[in-house]
Short mmCIF file of C-alpha atoms in Angstrom, two decimals:
data_model
loop_
_atom_site.label_atom_id
_atom_site.label_comp_id
_atom_site.label_asym_id
_atom_site.label_seq_id
_atom_site.Cartn_x
_atom_site.Cartn_y
_atom_site.Cartn_z
CA GLN A 134 138.03 39.74 142.33
CA ASP A 135 139.34 39.87 145.90
CA MET A 136 138.11 37.36 148.40
CA GLN A 137 138.43 38.47 151.99
CA GLU A 138 139.41 35.15 153.39
CA LYS A 139 140.27 36.15 156.86
CA GLU A 140 136.87 37.52 157.74
CA THR A 141 134.37 36.05 155.32
CA VAL A 142 134.08 32.57 153.90
CA THR A 143 133.91 32.36 150.12
CA PRO A 144 130.40 31.60 148.81
CA GLU A 145 131.64 28.24 147.56
CA ARG A 146 132.97 27.24 150.95
CA ALA A 147 129.75 28.33 152.62
CA GLU A 148 127.83 26.09 150.22
CA GLU A 149 130.19 23.22 150.98
CA VAL A 150 129.52 23.61 154.70
CA LYS A 151 125.79 23.50 153.97
CA LEU A 152 126.17 20.34 151.89
CA LYS A 153 128.31 18.54 154.45
CA ALA A 154 125.82 19.45 157.16
CA LYS A 155 123.06 17.78 155.18
CA TYR A 156 125.06 14.76 154.11
CA PRO A 157 127.71 14.01 156.71
CA ASN A 158 128.68 10.78 154.96
CA LEU A 159 129.67 12.55 151.79
CA GLY A 160 133.11 11.53 150.56
CA GLN A 161 135.92 13.99 150.79
CA LYS A 162 137.00 14.13 147.20
CA PRO A 163 134.24 14.38 144.60
CA GLY A 164 136.69 13.69 141.82
CA GLY A 165 137.63 10.27 143.10
CA SER A 166 137.40 7.15 141.02
CA ASP A 167 134.14 6.03 142.65
CA PHE A 168 132.47 9.28 141.69
CA LEU A 169 133.78 9.17 138.14
CA MET A 170 132.85 5.55 137.66
CA LYS A 171 129.34 6.37 138.77
CA ARG A 172 129.40 9.17 136.20
CA LEU A 173 130.49 6.75 133.50
CA GLN A 174 127.56 4.55 134.29
CA LYS A 175 125.12 7.42 134.72
CA GLY A 176 122.03 6.90 132.66
CA GLN A 177 122.62 3.27 131.89
CA LYS A 178 119.38 1.44 132.08
CA TYR A 179 119.43 -2.18 132.91
CA PHE A 180 117.22 -4.31 130.81
CA ASP A 181 115.94 -7.77 131.58
CA SER A 182 115.47 -9.65 128.35
CA GLY A 183 113.22 -12.21 130.04
CA ASP A 184 110.84 -9.58 131.38
CA TYR A 185 110.85 -7.78 128.08
CA ASN A 186 109.95 -10.78 125.99
CA MET A 187 107.26 -11.89 128.44
CA ALA A 188 105.69 -8.46 128.19
CA LYS A 189 105.85 -8.54 124.42
CA ALA A 190 104.21 -11.95 124.28
CA LYS A 191 101.27 -10.53 126.21
CA MET A 192 100.74 -7.72 123.74
CA LYS A 193 97.64 -8.07 121.61
CA ASN A 194 99.18 -6.81 118.42
CA LYS A 195 101.82 -9.22 117.33
CA GLN A 196 104.79 -7.60 115.68
CA LEU A 197 106.32 -9.68 112.94
CA PRO A 198 110.06 -9.90 113.18
CA SER A 199 111.63 -8.00 110.34
CA VAL A 200 115.17 -7.24 109.40
CA GLY A 201 115.99 -3.58 109.91
CA PRO A 202 116.99 -1.61 106.83
CA ASP A 203 120.51 -1.12 108.20
CA LYS A 204 121.32 -4.76 108.70
CA ASN A 205 123.43 -4.86 105.57
CA LEU A 206 125.40 -1.84 106.68
CA VAL A 207 126.17 -3.02 110.20
CA THR A 208 129.64 -4.43 110.54
CA GLY A 209 131.09 -6.70 113.11
CA ASP A 210 128.77 -8.45 115.47
CA HIS A 211 125.30 -7.13 115.05
CA ILE A 212 123.65 -6.14 118.30
CA PRO A 213 120.23 -7.74 117.97
CA THR A 214 117.13 -5.64 118.31
CA PRO A 215 113.94 -7.16 119.67
CA GLN A 216 112.48 -7.12 116.15
CA ASP A 217 115.25 -9.40 114.94
CA LEU A 218 114.36 -12.15 117.33
CA PRO A 219 112.09 -14.90 116.01
CA GLN A 220 108.69 -14.90 117.65
CA ARG A 221 108.53 -17.60 120.23
CA LYS A 222 105.47 -19.78 119.94
CA SER A 223 103.61 -20.07 123.20
CA SER A 224 104.11 -23.38 124.92
CA LEU A 225 100.46 -24.13 125.43
CA VAL A 226 98.29 -24.09 122.38
CA THR A 227 94.70 -23.63 123.40
CA SER A 228 92.32 -25.82 121.49
CA LYS A 229 89.65 -24.02 119.58
CA LEU A 230 87.28 -26.42 121.18
CA ALA A 231 88.00 -25.01 124.62
CA GLY A 232 85.19 -22.88 125.92
CA ASN B 211 128.07 46.13 105.35
CA LYS B 212 124.36 45.70 105.02
CA THR B 213 123.36 42.19 104.16
CA PRO B 214 120.35 41.75 101.90
CA SER B 215 117.23 41.52 104.03
CA HIS B 216 116.05 38.01 104.54
CA SER B 217 112.48 36.95 104.79
CA ARG B 218 110.91 37.62 108.16
CA GLY B 219 108.42 34.85 107.72
CA GLU B 220 107.96 31.97 110.04
CA TYR B 221 110.04 28.87 109.89
CA ASN B 222 108.62 25.48 109.02
CA VAL B 223 110.03 22.09 109.73
CA TYR B 224 112.12 21.01 106.74
CA SER B 225 112.44 17.33 107.54
CA THR B 226 111.89 14.97 110.44
CA PHE B 227 113.34 11.51 110.63
CA GLN B 228 114.24 8.93 113.22
CA SER B 229 118.00 8.62 113.33
CA HIS B 230 118.52 5.96 115.97
CA GLU B 231 116.36 3.28 117.54
CA PRO B 232 116.71 1.92 121.04
CA GLU B 233 118.92 -1.13 121.11
CA PHE B 234 119.62 -3.81 123.64
CA ASP B 235 123.00 -5.12 124.64
CA TYR B 236 121.99 -8.62 125.68
CA LEU B 237 125.42 -9.53 126.97
CA LYS B 238 125.47 -6.72 129.50
CA SER B 239 121.69 -6.49 129.94
CA LEU B 240 121.79 -2.83 129.09
CA GLU B 241 119.46 -0.69 127.11
CA ILE B 242 121.18 1.63 124.63
CA GLU B 243 119.10 4.74 124.35
CA GLU B 244 118.16 6.24 121.01
CA LYS B 245 118.77 9.73 122.38
CA ILE B 246 120.97 11.78 120.05
CA ASN B 247 123.99 13.32 121.78
CA LYS B 248 125.53 15.30 118.93
CA ILE B 249 124.84 16.28 115.33
CA ARG B 250 127.45 17.69 112.98
CA TRP B 251 126.91 18.85 109.41
CA LEU B 252 129.39 17.95 106.70
CA PRO B 253 130.53 20.71 104.35
CA GLN B 254 128.20 20.74 101.37
CA LYS B 255 129.66 19.21 98.22
CA ASN B 256 126.59 18.78 96.02
CA ALA B 257 122.86 19.32 96.09
CA ALA B 258 122.36 16.97 99.03
CA GLN B 259 123.16 17.70 102.67
CA PHE B 260 125.06 15.23 104.83
CA LEU B 261 125.20 15.04 108.58
CA LEU B 262 126.63 12.80 111.26
CA SER B 263 124.45 12.00 114.24
CA THR B 264 125.40 9.93 117.25
CA ASN B 265 123.79 8.33 120.26
CA ASP B 266 125.80 6.76 123.09
CA LYS B 267 127.29 4.00 120.95
CA THR B 268 126.70 4.39 117.21
CA ILE B 269 127.40 7.16 114.71
CA LYS B 270 125.39 7.42 111.50
CA LEU B 271 125.95 9.37 108.31
CA TRP B 272 122.68 10.66 106.86
CA LYS B 273 122.03 12.03 103.40
CA ILE B 274 119.23 14.55 103.16
CA SER B 275 118.10 15.28 99.65
CA GLU B 276 115.31 17.20 98.04
CA ARG B 277 113.05 16.00 95.32
CA ASP B 278 111.03 18.69 93.59
CA LYS B 279 110.36 17.12 90.21
CA ARG B 280 109.26 13.75 88.96
CA PRO B 281 109.38 12.07 85.59
CA GLU B 282 106.12 11.82 83.71
CA GLY B 283 105.09 10.39 80.38
CA TYR B 284 106.57 6.92 80.38
CA ASN B 285 105.63 4.75 77.48
CA LEU B 286 105.26 1.46 79.29
CA LYS B 287 103.90 2.67 82.63
CA GLU B 288 100.71 4.46 83.60
CA GLU B 289 101.02 7.51 85.84
CA ASP B 290 100.15 5.41 88.87
CA GLY B 291 102.95 2.96 88.11
CA ARG B 292 100.97 0.11 86.66
CA TYR B 293 102.47 -1.42 83.58
CA ARG B 294 100.66 -0.95 80.34
CA ASP B 295 99.96 -3.75 77.96
CA PRO B 296 102.70 -3.28 75.34
CA THR B 297 100.31 -4.22 72.55
CA THR B 298 98.24 -1.10 73.30
CA VAL B 299 101.15 1.23 72.75
CA THR B 300 100.80 2.86 69.38
CA THR B 301 102.89 6.00 69.74
CA LEU B 302 106.11 6.83 71.52
CA ARG B 303 106.81 9.89 73.61
CA VAL B 304 109.80 11.24 75.51
CA PRO B 305 109.28 11.30 79.29
CA VAL B 306 109.82 14.73 80.87
CA PHE B 307 110.42 16.05 84.37
CA ARG B 308 107.53 18.01 85.84
CA PRO B 309 107.61 19.99 89.08
CA MET B 310 106.06 18.43 92.17
CA ASP B 311 105.62 19.40 95.81
CA LEU B 312 108.95 19.44 97.59
CA MET B 313 109.80 16.15 99.20
CA VAL B 314 112.73 15.87 101.58
CA GLU B 315 114.21 12.43 102.00
CA ALA B 316 116.69 11.28 104.60
CA SER B 317 118.57 8.05 104.08
CA PRO B 318 121.29 6.45 106.18
CA ARG B 319 124.48 6.09 104.14
CA ARG B 320 126.96 4.75 106.71
CA ILE B 321 126.72 3.23 110.15
CA PHE B 322 129.80 3.41 112.36
CA ALA B 323 129.18 1.00 115.20
CA ASN B 324 130.88 -1.05 117.87
CA ALA B 325 133.87 1.18 118.50
CA HIS B 326 132.95 2.71 121.85
CA THR B 327 132.70 1.03 125.22
CA TYR B 328 131.71 4.23 126.99
CA HIS B 329 129.19 6.89 126.05
CA ILE B 330 130.02 9.02 123.01
CA ASN B 331 129.98 12.72 123.89
CA SER B 332 131.49 14.35 120.78
CA ILE B 333 131.94 14.00 117.05
CA SER B 334 134.02 16.38 114.96
CA ILE B 335 134.65 16.45 111.23
CA ASN B 336 138.22 17.06 110.12
CA SER B 337 139.16 19.88 107.76
CA ASP B 338 140.36 17.25 105.29
CA TYR B 339 136.66 16.41 104.82
CA GLU B 340 137.61 12.73 104.78
CA THR B 341 137.99 11.79 108.41
CA TYR B 342 136.24 12.54 111.67
CA LEU B 343 136.73 11.77 115.34
CA SER B 344 134.36 10.40 117.93
CA ALA B 345 135.05 10.73 121.64
CA ASP B 346 133.65 8.90 124.64
CA ASP B 347 134.50 9.31 128.32
CA LEU B 348 137.86 7.61 128.03
CA ARG B 349 138.77 7.20 124.37
CA ILE B 350 138.87 9.04 121.07
CA ASN B 351 138.63 7.23 117.74
CA LEU B 352 139.45 8.38 114.23
CA TRP B 353 137.26 7.26 111.35
CA HIS B 354 137.24 7.63 107.60
CA LEU B 355 133.83 8.72 106.34
CA GLU B 356 133.85 5.97 103.71
CA ILE B 357 135.00 3.12 105.95
CA THR B 358 132.73 1.68 108.60
CA ASP B 359 134.55 -1.50 109.59
CA ARG B 360 137.71 0.11 110.90
CA SER B 361 138.47 2.85 113.37
CA PHE B 362 141.77 4.01 114.82
CA ASN B 363 142.08 4.73 118.51
CA ILE B 364 144.02 7.97 118.91
CA VAL B 365 143.52 8.79 122.59
CA ASP B 366 143.10 6.33 125.43
CA ILE B 367 143.08 7.65 128.98
CA LYS B 368 141.70 4.53 130.59
CA PRO B 369 144.01 3.64 133.48
CA ALA B 370 145.15 0.03 133.87
CA ASN B 371 143.43 0.04 137.24
CA MET B 372 140.06 1.80 137.22
CA GLU B 373 140.59 2.74 140.87
CA GLU B 374 143.16 5.22 139.55
CA LEU B 375 140.65 7.02 137.35
CA THR B 376 140.84 10.74 138.03
CA GLU B 377 139.39 12.42 134.97
CA VAL B 378 137.24 11.75 131.92
CA ILE B 379 137.05 13.25 128.43
CA THR B 380 134.17 15.67 128.12
CA ALA B 381 134.48 17.11 124.60
CA ALA B 382 136.75 16.95 121.55
CA GLU B 383 137.11 18.94 118.35
CA PHE B 384 139.33 19.05 115.29
CA HIS B 385 141.19 22.25 114.46
CA PRO B 386 139.37 24.13 111.67
CA ASN B 387 142.45 24.39 109.44
CA SER B 388 145.17 21.98 110.57
CA CYS B 389 143.96 18.50 109.78
CA ASN B 390 146.52 16.93 112.10
CA THR B 391 145.46 18.87 115.21
CA PHE B 392 142.63 18.30 117.64
CA VAL B 393 141.82 19.18 121.24
CA TYR B 394 139.97 17.40 124.00
CA SER B 395 138.71 18.75 127.29
CA SER B 396 138.40 16.99 130.63
CA SER B 397 136.28 16.87 133.74
CA LYS B 398 139.10 18.59 135.59
CA GLY B 399 138.99 21.71 133.44
CA THR B 400 142.03 21.02 131.29
CA ILE B 401 142.31 21.06 127.52
CA ARG B 402 144.89 19.00 125.69
CA LEU B 403 145.98 19.75 122.15
CA CYS B 404 147.28 16.79 120.22
CA ASP B 405 149.15 16.47 116.94
CA MET B 406 148.49 13.25 115.04
CA ARG B 407 151.84 13.54 113.27
CA ALA B 408 153.66 13.03 116.55
CA SER B 409 152.53 9.45 117.07
CA ALA B 410 149.76 7.02 116.26
CA LEU B 411 148.42 7.11 119.81
CA CYS B 412 148.20 10.69 121.00
CA ASP B 413 148.34 9.98 124.71
CA ARG B 414 151.03 12.61 125.15
CA HIS B 415 149.65 16.03 124.49
CA SER B 416 151.49 18.67 122.50
CA LYS B 417 149.96 21.44 124.61
CA LEU B 418 148.14 21.43 127.92
CA PHE B 419 145.85 24.37 128.67
CA GLU B 420 145.08 24.81 132.33
CA GLU B 421 144.35 27.81 134.47
CA PRO B 422 146.22 27.64 137.77
CA GLU B 423 143.88 27.32 140.69
CA ASP B 424 144.10 29.30 143.88
CA PRO B 425 144.37 26.51 146.48
CA SER B 426 142.85 28.69 149.16
CA ASN B 427 139.66 28.95 147.09
CA ARG B 428 139.31 25.25 146.67
CA SER B 429 136.09 23.61 147.83
CA PHE B 430 134.17 20.40 147.37
CA PHE B 431 132.60 21.91 144.28
CA SER B 432 135.73 23.25 142.62
CA GLU B 433 136.45 20.29 140.43
CA ILE B 434 132.83 19.71 139.47
CA ILE B 435 132.27 23.28 138.31
CA SER B 436 135.59 23.34 136.48
CA SER B 437 134.54 20.42 134.30
CA ILE B 438 134.43 21.63 130.69
CA SER B 439 131.16 20.87 128.94
CA ASP B 440 132.03 22.22 125.50
CA VAL B 441 135.05 23.32 123.50
CA LYS B 442 134.85 25.24 120.21
CA PHE B 443 137.61 26.62 118.01
CA SER B 444 137.22 30.10 116.57
CA HIS B 445 136.81 30.27 112.78
CA SER B 446 140.43 31.33 112.35
CA GLY B 447 141.70 28.55 114.58
CA ARG B 448 143.80 30.98 116.59
CA TYR B 449 141.51 30.82 119.64
CA MET B 450 139.34 28.27 121.35
CA MET B 451 136.45 28.74 123.71
CA THR B 452 135.57 26.48 126.63
CA ARG B 453 132.41 26.39 128.75
CA ASP B 454 132.49 25.25 132.34
CA TYR B 455 129.60 25.45 134.76
CA LEU B 456 129.82 29.13 135.60
CA SER B 457 131.91 30.73 132.87
CA VAL B 458 133.08 30.90 129.27
CA LYS B 459 136.83 31.16 128.69
CA ILE B 460 138.71 32.18 125.58
CA TRP B 461 142.14 30.65 125.12
CA ASP B 462 144.89 31.72 122.77
CA LEU B 463 146.44 28.57 121.34
CA ASN B 464 149.83 30.17 121.86
CA MET B 465 149.35 30.53 125.60
CA GLU B 466 148.79 27.49 127.76
CA ASN B 467 149.00 28.82 131.26
CA ARG B 468 145.76 30.79 131.40
CA PRO B 469 142.82 31.94 129.25
CA VAL B 470 143.04 35.36 127.64
CA GLU B 471 139.45 36.19 128.56
CA THR B 472 136.93 34.90 131.07
CA TYR B 473 133.22 35.75 130.97
CA GLN B 474 130.92 35.00 133.89
CA VAL B 475 127.70 33.46 132.68
CA HIS B 476 125.79 33.28 135.96
CA GLU B 477 128.15 33.98 138.82
CA TYR B 478 125.15 34.39 141.16
CA LEU B 479 124.85 30.60 141.16
CA ARG B 480 128.05 30.25 143.15
CA SER B 481 126.10 30.73 146.35
CA LYS B 482 123.55 28.12 145.29
CA LEU B 483 125.94 25.28 144.59
CA CYS B 484 124.64 23.16 147.45
CA SER B 485 121.10 22.92 146.07
CA LEU B 486 122.39 22.72 142.49
CA TYR B 487 124.38 19.68 143.54
CA GLU B 488 121.35 18.14 145.23
CA ASN B 489 119.12 18.55 142.18
CA ASP B 490 121.91 17.47 139.80
CA CYS B 491 121.84 20.76 137.91
CA ILE B 492 125.52 21.22 138.68
CA PHE B 493 126.13 18.46 136.11
CA ASP B 494 124.24 20.22 133.31
CA LYS B 495 126.29 20.43 130.13
CA PHE B 496 125.97 23.80 128.50
CA GLU B 497 127.29 24.36 125.00
CA CYS B 498 128.73 27.57 123.62
CA CYS B 499 129.18 29.04 120.16
CA TRP B 500 130.92 31.78 118.22
CA ASN B 501 129.11 34.24 115.99
CA GLY B 502 129.32 33.70 112.24
CA SER B 503 132.44 34.40 110.30
CA ASP B 504 132.15 38.19 110.35
CA ARG B 505 135.77 39.27 110.56
CA GLN B 506 135.18 42.41 112.58
CA VAL B 507 132.81 41.16 115.23
CA TYR B 508 133.56 38.55 117.88
CA ILE B 509 130.61 37.50 119.98
CA VAL B 510 130.26 34.34 122.01
CA MET B 511 126.93 32.93 123.09
CA THR B 512 125.86 30.38 125.67
CA GLY B 513 122.74 29.33 127.55
CA SER B 514 121.70 29.49 131.18
CA TYR B 515 118.63 28.75 133.32
CA ASN B 516 115.15 30.24 133.28
CA ASN B 517 115.33 30.16 129.48
CA PHE B 518 117.97 32.86 129.58
CA PHE B 519 120.86 32.98 127.20
CA ARG B 520 123.89 35.23 127.24
CA MET B 521 126.05 36.95 124.65
CA PHE B 522 129.46 38.48 125.23
CA ASP B 523 131.04 40.92 122.78
CA ARG B 524 134.80 40.41 122.91
CA ASN B 525 135.56 43.80 121.39
CA THR B 526 133.31 46.07 123.42
CA LYS B 527 133.32 43.82 126.50
CA ARG B 528 129.57 44.34 126.71
CA ASP B 529 127.28 41.47 127.59
CA ILE B 530 123.57 40.89 127.44
CA THR B 531 121.06 38.46 128.90
CA LEU B 532 118.03 37.58 126.78
CA GLU B 533 115.10 35.28 127.32
CA ALA B 534 113.62 32.69 124.99
CA SER B 535 110.02 32.39 126.01
CA ARG B 536 106.68 32.95 124.38
CA GLU B 537 105.03 34.60 127.38
CA ASN B 538 107.56 37.34 127.64
CA ASN B 539 108.22 38.11 124.02
CA LYS B 540 105.80 38.95 121.26
CA PRO B 541 106.93 37.78 117.82
CA ARG B 542 108.78 40.39 115.79
CA THR B 543 109.47 42.60 118.77
CA VAL B 544 112.96 43.36 119.95
CA LEU B 545 114.01 41.21 122.89
CA LYS B 546 114.26 43.03 126.17
CA PRO B 547 117.48 42.52 128.10
CA ARG B 548 117.04 40.65 131.38
CA LYS B 549 118.85 41.06 134.63
CA VAL B 550 119.19 38.71 137.56
CA CYS B 551 119.47 40.20 140.99
CA ALA B 552 121.92 38.20 143.07
CA SER B 553 120.95 39.45 146.47
CA GLY B 554 119.60 42.39 148.31
CA LYS B 555 117.12 44.81 146.86
CA ARG B 556 115.54 43.66 143.66
CA LYS B 557 114.94 46.44 141.18
CA LYS B 558 111.87 46.52 139.01
CA ASP B 559 112.12 44.10 136.08
CA GLU B 560 114.94 42.20 137.74
CA ILE B 561 114.52 38.56 138.61
CA SER B 562 115.83 37.20 141.87
CA VAL B 563 118.03 34.12 141.88
CA ASP B 564 115.52 32.23 143.98
CA SER B 565 112.76 32.61 141.43
CA LEU B 566 114.82 31.21 138.56
CA ASP B 567 113.38 28.07 137.05
CA PHE B 568 116.20 25.53 136.90
CA ASN B 569 114.11 23.17 134.80
CA LYS B 570 114.09 25.70 132.00
CA LYS B 571 117.64 25.30 130.77
CA ILE B 572 119.11 26.35 127.47
CA LEU B 573 121.90 23.90 126.77
CA HIS B 574 122.11 24.30 122.98
CA THR B 575 122.48 27.44 120.91
CA ALA B 576 123.73 27.95 117.36
CA TRP B 577 124.75 30.90 115.22
CA HIS B 578 124.20 31.05 111.48
CA PRO B 579 127.60 30.75 109.76
CA LYS B 580 127.13 33.98 107.82
CA GLU B 581 124.11 35.95 108.97
CA ASN B 582 123.08 37.35 112.34
CA ILE B 583 120.48 34.69 112.90
CA ILE B 584 120.60 32.50 115.99
CA ALA B 585 118.81 29.35 117.05
CA VAL B 586 118.12 28.76 120.72
CA ALA B 587 116.71 25.51 122.08
CA THR B 588 114.60 25.41 125.21
CA THR B 589 113.26 22.15 126.60
CA ASN B 590 110.38 21.85 124.16
CA ASN B 591 110.75 24.63 121.68
CA LEU B 592 113.18 26.01 119.16
CA TYR B 593 113.49 29.76 118.86
CA ILE B 594 115.03 31.52 115.90
CA PHE B 595 116.02 35.14 116.39
CA GLN B 596 117.53 37.56 113.95
CA ASP B 597 119.25 40.89 114.18
CA LYS B 598 116.85 43.80 114.10
CA MET B 599 116.89 45.69 110.84
CA ASN B 600 118.10 49.27 111.12
#
């Protein structure tokens, strides 16, 4: 397919001009290491174990910790799941006499 | 070559099971999603089916078996399982198997964990039926199906200094017949063929498949749209097919410097790359597949947007665009070919590029290994189509 480069800009180049007009700070090379490293981390969700366990402690239905069925088949260091962690007793035990 | 007519009934779910659970990497404070990235069936050896499924970090081998009979007539147990008082047993009988409603059970047989730092994108079973490979962004590992505590690293493209990172692995597959050969594709549009007999670490390719680029056509988007999202060998192993953002390419393993055929999937998107970059659609990973092992017909199939999917006949060079949607197709009617109008006057029944729904993407399609039956996955539904009967 012939591209008449002297007179018309290729559709791709026209789109590039549009993009650079919208985002003037866009890096030159999209294939650079910054871009790829962002790609490698794309979709990784950060998880705060403190927040998570606080939220679980507030839940009405207590889930008993239980060993997953695969525990015997996991090799190496087992990545713990929340269910594997022992339930932490709350620090303050309310007296049943409290109103 | 008429195949016996298969039932035209509806399909029911055979089995549903949870393969992976979300996990937490406490050291890195990361959540590991349970989302399945790839599933591969093992060749069937006995009555049960086996498959490998993988999320970002862990591969599991599942056994799926059917139970359609159960033993009845035990001497020491009642039918509900309670034990009988042995002193009440006065006669003996031989337990027999009686038919029961089909039950499909899935059980995990092996768990292959802790071998990938980056996200697993591919798994591929070797033709030796004993080993398989798993690939993440920077490394490929070789496993034995029976051994879960050891894995051999066979490709490592991680640079010593991550600032020098220029490309990542996007897909990998074993050759269908040569158990020592595999290929992996990259984000730069190259495919490397490696031979495991050459060395333990296959960092040096045996063949490098790359189409030369016209430097005057290069743009900001060139590398992104050249990234290969899927690679599939033909059944014979003579050819391989790659899918990049806009096209499907067929390569002859004997020719490295360019593909033998190129099929445009949705060339009209080339003038929409700016908005496709903004909405991240330019990073969508479409798969591709060959037709079944019919020796005389060579068709390749891949998905697109707006619930469209495309088929290309390598012999006749004809192509067709079809749509997987309930609104536009009544069951048991022949699918009407679709046409997208790139620009200018839109003919009746054509759809203009601007009215395409980019949220309705078909990333996964599959072709029955023997029959002309295809499965097409839209976001929320699975469609199964079959060849119309003459």
